[in-house]
PDB file of C-alpha atoms in Angstrom:
ATOM      1  CA  GLN A   1      -9.786  32.342  12.311  1.00 81.00           C
ATOM      2  CA  GLU A   2      -8.303  31.046   9.431  1.00 83.00           C
ATOM      3  CA  ARG A   3      -4.846  29.392  10.040  1.00 93.00           C
ATOM      4  CA  LEU A   4      -2.363  27.203   8.925  1.00 97.00           C
ATOM      5  CA  VAL A   5       0.006  25.326  10.906  1.00 97.00           C
ATOM      6  CA  GLU A   6       3.396  23.369   9.969  1.00 98.00           C
ATOM      7  CA  SER A   7       5.245  20.730  11.583  1.00 98.00           C
ATOM      8  CA  GLY A   8       7.403  17.795  10.693  1.00 98.00           C
ATOM      9  CA  GLY A   9      10.408  20.005  10.160  1.00 97.00           C
ATOM     10  CA  GLY A  10      14.042  19.039  11.886  1.00 97.00           C
ATOM     11  CA  LEU A  11      17.829  17.821  11.121  1.00 98.00           C
ATOM     12  CA  VAL A  12      18.385  15.163   8.977  1.00 98.00           C
ATOM     13  CA  GLN A  13      21.544  14.169   7.624  1.00 98.00           C
ATOM     14  CA  ALA A  14      21.893  14.196   3.635  1.00 98.00           C
ATOM     15  CA  GLY A  15      20.204  11.359   1.919  1.00 98.00           C
ATOM     16  CA  GLY A  16      17.590  11.180   4.619  1.00 98.00           C
ATOM     17  CA  SER A  17      13.644  11.689   4.428  1.00 98.00           C
ATOM     18  CA  LEU A  18      11.237  14.010   6.514  1.00 98.00           C
ATOM     19  CA  ARG A  19       7.498  14.477   6.138  1.00 98.00           C
ATOM     20  CA  LEU A  20       5.965  18.134   6.685  1.00 98.00           C
ATOM     21  CA  SER A  21       2.535  18.302   7.177  1.00 98.00           C
ATOM     22  CA  CYS A  22       0.616  21.310   7.201  1.00 98.00           C
ATOM     23  CA  ALA A  23      -3.003  21.321   9.730  1.00 98.00           C
ATOM     24  CA  ALA A  24      -5.298  23.718   7.803  1.00 97.00           C
ATOM     25  CA  SER A  25      -8.235  25.725   9.992  1.00 96.00           C
ATOM     26  CA  ILE A  26      -9.819  27.039   7.126  1.00 92.00           C
ATOM     27  CA  SER A  27     -13.508  26.988   6.097  1.00 88.00           C
ATOM     28  CA  SER A  28     -14.230  24.862   2.968  1.00 93.00           C
ATOM     29  CA  PHE A  29     -10.505  23.501   2.893  1.00 95.00           C
ATOM     30  CA  SER A  30     -11.496  21.590  -0.194  1.00 96.00           C
ATOM     31  CA  THR A  31     -11.725  24.730  -2.171  1.00 96.00           C
ATOM     32  CA  PHE A  32      -8.098  26.024  -1.832  1.00 97.00           C
ATOM     33  CA  ALA A  33      -5.169  24.880  -3.771  1.00 98.00           C
ATOM     34  CA  MET A  34      -2.316  24.285  -1.296  1.00 98.00           C
ATOM     35  CA  ALA A  35       1.225  24.775  -1.721  1.00 98.00           C
ATOM     36  CA  TRP A  36       4.756  24.575   0.136  1.00 98.00           C
ATOM     37  CA  PHE A  37       7.378  27.190  -0.418  1.00 98.00           C
ATOM     38  CA  ARG A  38      10.707  27.457   1.275  1.00 98.00           C
ATOM     39  CA  GLN A  39      13.413  30.185   2.175  1.00 98.00           C
ATOM     40  CA  ALA A  40      16.731  29.716   2.646  1.00 97.00           C
ATOM     41  CA  PRO A  41      18.873  32.457   4.852  1.00 93.00           C
ATOM     42  CA  GLY A  42      19.466  35.386   2.383  1.00 95.00           C
ATOM     43  CA  LYS A  43      17.364  34.098  -0.080  1.00 97.00           C
ATOM     44  CA  GLU A  44      13.680  34.761  -1.807  1.00 97.00           C
ATOM     45  CA  ARG A  45      10.679  32.870  -0.816  1.00 97.00           C
ATOM     46  CA  GLU A  46      10.434  30.328  -3.676  1.00 97.00           C
ATOM     47  CA  PHE A  47       7.770  27.771  -4.817  1.00 98.00           C
ATOM     48  CA  VAL A  48       8.348  24.220  -4.119  1.00 98.00           C
ATOM     49  CA  ALA A  49       5.504  21.882  -4.515  1.00 98.00           C
ATOM     50  CA  GLY A  50       1.751  22.709  -5.455  1.00 98.00           C
ATOM     51  CA  ILE A  51      -1.414  20.838  -5.279  1.00 98.00           C
ATOM     52  CA  SER A  52      -4.845  21.421  -6.534  1.00 97.00           C
ATOM     53  CA  GLN A  53      -8.245  21.484  -4.568  1.00 97.00           C
ATOM     54  CA  SER A  54      -8.901  17.536  -5.409  1.00 96.00           C
ATOM     55  CA  GLY A  55      -5.271  16.568  -5.394  1.00 96.00           C
ATOM     56  CA  ASP A  56      -5.410  15.534  -8.895  1.00 96.00           C
ATOM     57  CA  ASN A  57      -2.878  17.955 -10.023  1.00 96.00           C
ATOM     58  CA  THR A  58       0.301  18.726  -8.886  1.00 97.00           C
ATOM     59  CA  LEU A  59       3.572  21.317  -9.760  1.00 97.00           C
ATOM     60  CA  TYR A  60       6.639  20.923  -8.286  1.00 98.00           C
ATOM     61  CA  ALA A  61       9.997  23.176  -8.791  1.00 98.00           C
ATOM     62  CA  ASP A  62      12.472  21.435 -11.128  1.00 98.00           C
ATOM     63  CA  SER A  63      15.182  21.302  -8.061  1.00 98.00           C
ATOM     64  CA  VAL A  64      12.623  18.906  -6.226  1.00 98.00           C
ATOM     65  CA  LYS A  65      10.932  16.999  -8.767  1.00 98.00           C
ATOM     66  CA  GLY A  66      11.365  13.406  -8.020  1.00 98.00           C
ATOM     67  CA  ARG A  67      12.388  13.784  -4.679  1.00 98.00           C
ATOM     68  CA  PHE A  68       9.685  15.460  -3.072  1.00 98.00           C
ATOM     69  CA  THR A  69       5.745  14.739  -3.227  1.00 98.00           C
ATOM     70  CA  ILE A  70       3.029  17.067  -2.043  1.00 98.00           C
ATOM     71  CA  SER A  71      -0.687  15.120  -1.014  1.00 98.00           C
ATOM     72  CA  ARG A  72      -3.495  16.281   0.624  1.00 98.00           C
ATOM     73  CA  ASP A  73      -6.150  14.772   2.784  1.00 98.00           C
ATOM     74  CA  ASN A  74      -9.496  16.758   2.438  1.00 97.00           C
ATOM     75  CA  ALA A  75     -11.321  15.090   5.293  1.00 97.00           C
ATOM     76  CA  LYS A  76      -8.479  15.984   7.903  1.00 97.00           C
ATOM     77  CA  SER A  77      -7.709  19.509   6.299  1.00 97.00           C
ATOM     78  CA  THR A  78      -4.435  18.624   6.046  1.00 98.00           C
ATOM     79  CA  VAL A  79      -1.424  18.790   3.201  1.00 98.00           C
ATOM     80  CA  TYR A  80       1.530  16.975   3.168  1.00 98.00           C
ATOM     81  CA  LEU A  81       5.132  17.314   1.590  1.00 98.00           C
ATOM     82  CA  GLN A  82       7.099  14.193   1.490  1.00 98.00           C
ATOM     83  CA  MET A  83      11.215  14.778   1.217  1.00 98.00           C
ATOM     84  CA  ASN A  84      13.349  12.046   0.077  1.00 98.00           C
ATOM     85  CA  SER A  85      17.043  12.224  -0.708  1.00 98.00           C
ATOM     86  CA  LEU A  86      17.569  15.495   0.996  1.00 98.00           C
ATOM     87  CA  LYS A  87      20.295  17.273  -0.020  1.00 98.00           C
ATOM     88  CA  ALA A  88      22.314  20.510   1.947  1.00 97.00           C
ATOM     89  CA  GLU A  89      20.647  22.731  -0.367  1.00 97.00           C
ATOM     90  CA  ASP A  90      17.363  21.751   0.963  1.00 98.00           C
ATOM     91  CA  THR A  91      18.222  23.669   3.892  1.00 98.00           C
ATOM     92  CA  ALA A  92      15.314  26.424   4.677  1.00 98.00           C
ATOM     93  CA  VAL A  93      12.291  27.348   6.585  1.00 98.00           C
ATOM     94  CA  TYR A  94       9.441  25.429   4.454  1.00 98.00           C
ATOM     95  CA  TYR A  95       6.033  27.316   4.371  1.00 98.00           C
ATOM     96  CA  CYS A  96       2.486  26.432   3.643  1.00 98.00           C
ATOM     97  CA  ALA A  97       0.125  28.297   1.971  1.00 98.00           C
ATOM     98  CA  ALA A  98      -3.472  28.578   0.277  1.00 97.00           C
ATOM     99  CA  SER A  99      -4.866  29.808  -2.568  1.00 96.00           C
ATOM    100  CA  PRO A 100      -8.526  30.268  -3.682  1.00 94.00           C
ATOM    101  CA  GLY A 101      -7.449  29.768  -7.236  1.00 91.00           C
ATOM    102  CA  ALA A 102      -5.924  27.195  -9.079  1.00 91.00           C
ATOM    103  CA  ALA A 103      -2.339  26.127  -7.881  1.00 91.00           C
ATOM    104  CA  SER A 104       0.133  28.364  -9.005  1.00 93.00           C
ATOM    105  CA  TRP A 105       3.859  28.925  -8.677  1.00 93.00           C
ATOM    106  CA  PHE A 106       3.572  32.553  -7.634  1.00 94.00           C
ATOM    107  CA  ARG A 107       3.593  34.200  -4.080  1.00 95.00           C
ATOM    108  CA  GLN A 108       0.596  36.710  -4.858  1.00 95.00           C
ATOM    109  CA  ASP A 109      -1.769  33.984  -5.278  1.00 96.00           C
ATOM    110  CA  TYR A 110      -1.584  32.535  -2.214  1.00 96.00           C
ATOM    111  CA  TYR A 111      -4.024  33.839   0.406  1.00 95.00           C
ATOM    112  CA  TYR A 112      -3.092  32.217   3.723  1.00 96.00           C
ATOM    113  CA  TRP A 113       0.338  31.366   4.973  1.00 97.00           C
ATOM    114  CA  GLY A 114       1.857  29.525   8.053  1.00 97.00           C
ATOM    115  CA  GLN A 115       4.822  30.528  10.187  1.00 97.00           C
ATOM    116  CA  GLY A 116       7.194  27.897   8.940  1.00 97.00           C
ATOM    117  CA  THR A 117       8.835  24.781   9.684  1.00 98.00           C
ATOM    118  CA  GLN A 118      12.839  24.745   9.952  1.00 98.00           C
ATOM    119  CA  VAL A 119      14.400  22.199   7.711  1.00 98.00           C
ATOM    120  CA  THR A 120      18.253  21.639   8.324  1.00 98.00           C
ATOM    121  CA  VAL A 121      20.268  19.199   6.132  1.00 98.00           C
ATOM    122  CA  SER A 122      23.412  18.361   7.201  1.00 97.00           C
ATOM    123  CA  SER A 123      26.038  16.935   4.658  1.00 89.00           C
TER     124      SER A 123
END
């Protein structure tokens, strides 16, 4: 059964760093584009970062560009999100998602979703 499991969330002070991981149990992981989305309380789920199947192409939301880095290891079927210079407004549940197509900003393009991991940034 296809499954995405996020880990690495937690409580961190503003200015600190966290590294999220998403372990995928998906047939042919390397054929899926991957992304991270986040959802803060009372807000819509929003795109954070995406990465192509090969890892050569990445997309970032303007709000995280220069602070967050998405990467993947196809041999381990895992995608990562390195988050630096964290801000209080980064507080959210972070979700991993997989798309059979190209990396995209749009939720509807992603077929598989994880359960999420909480990131809380204290100011």
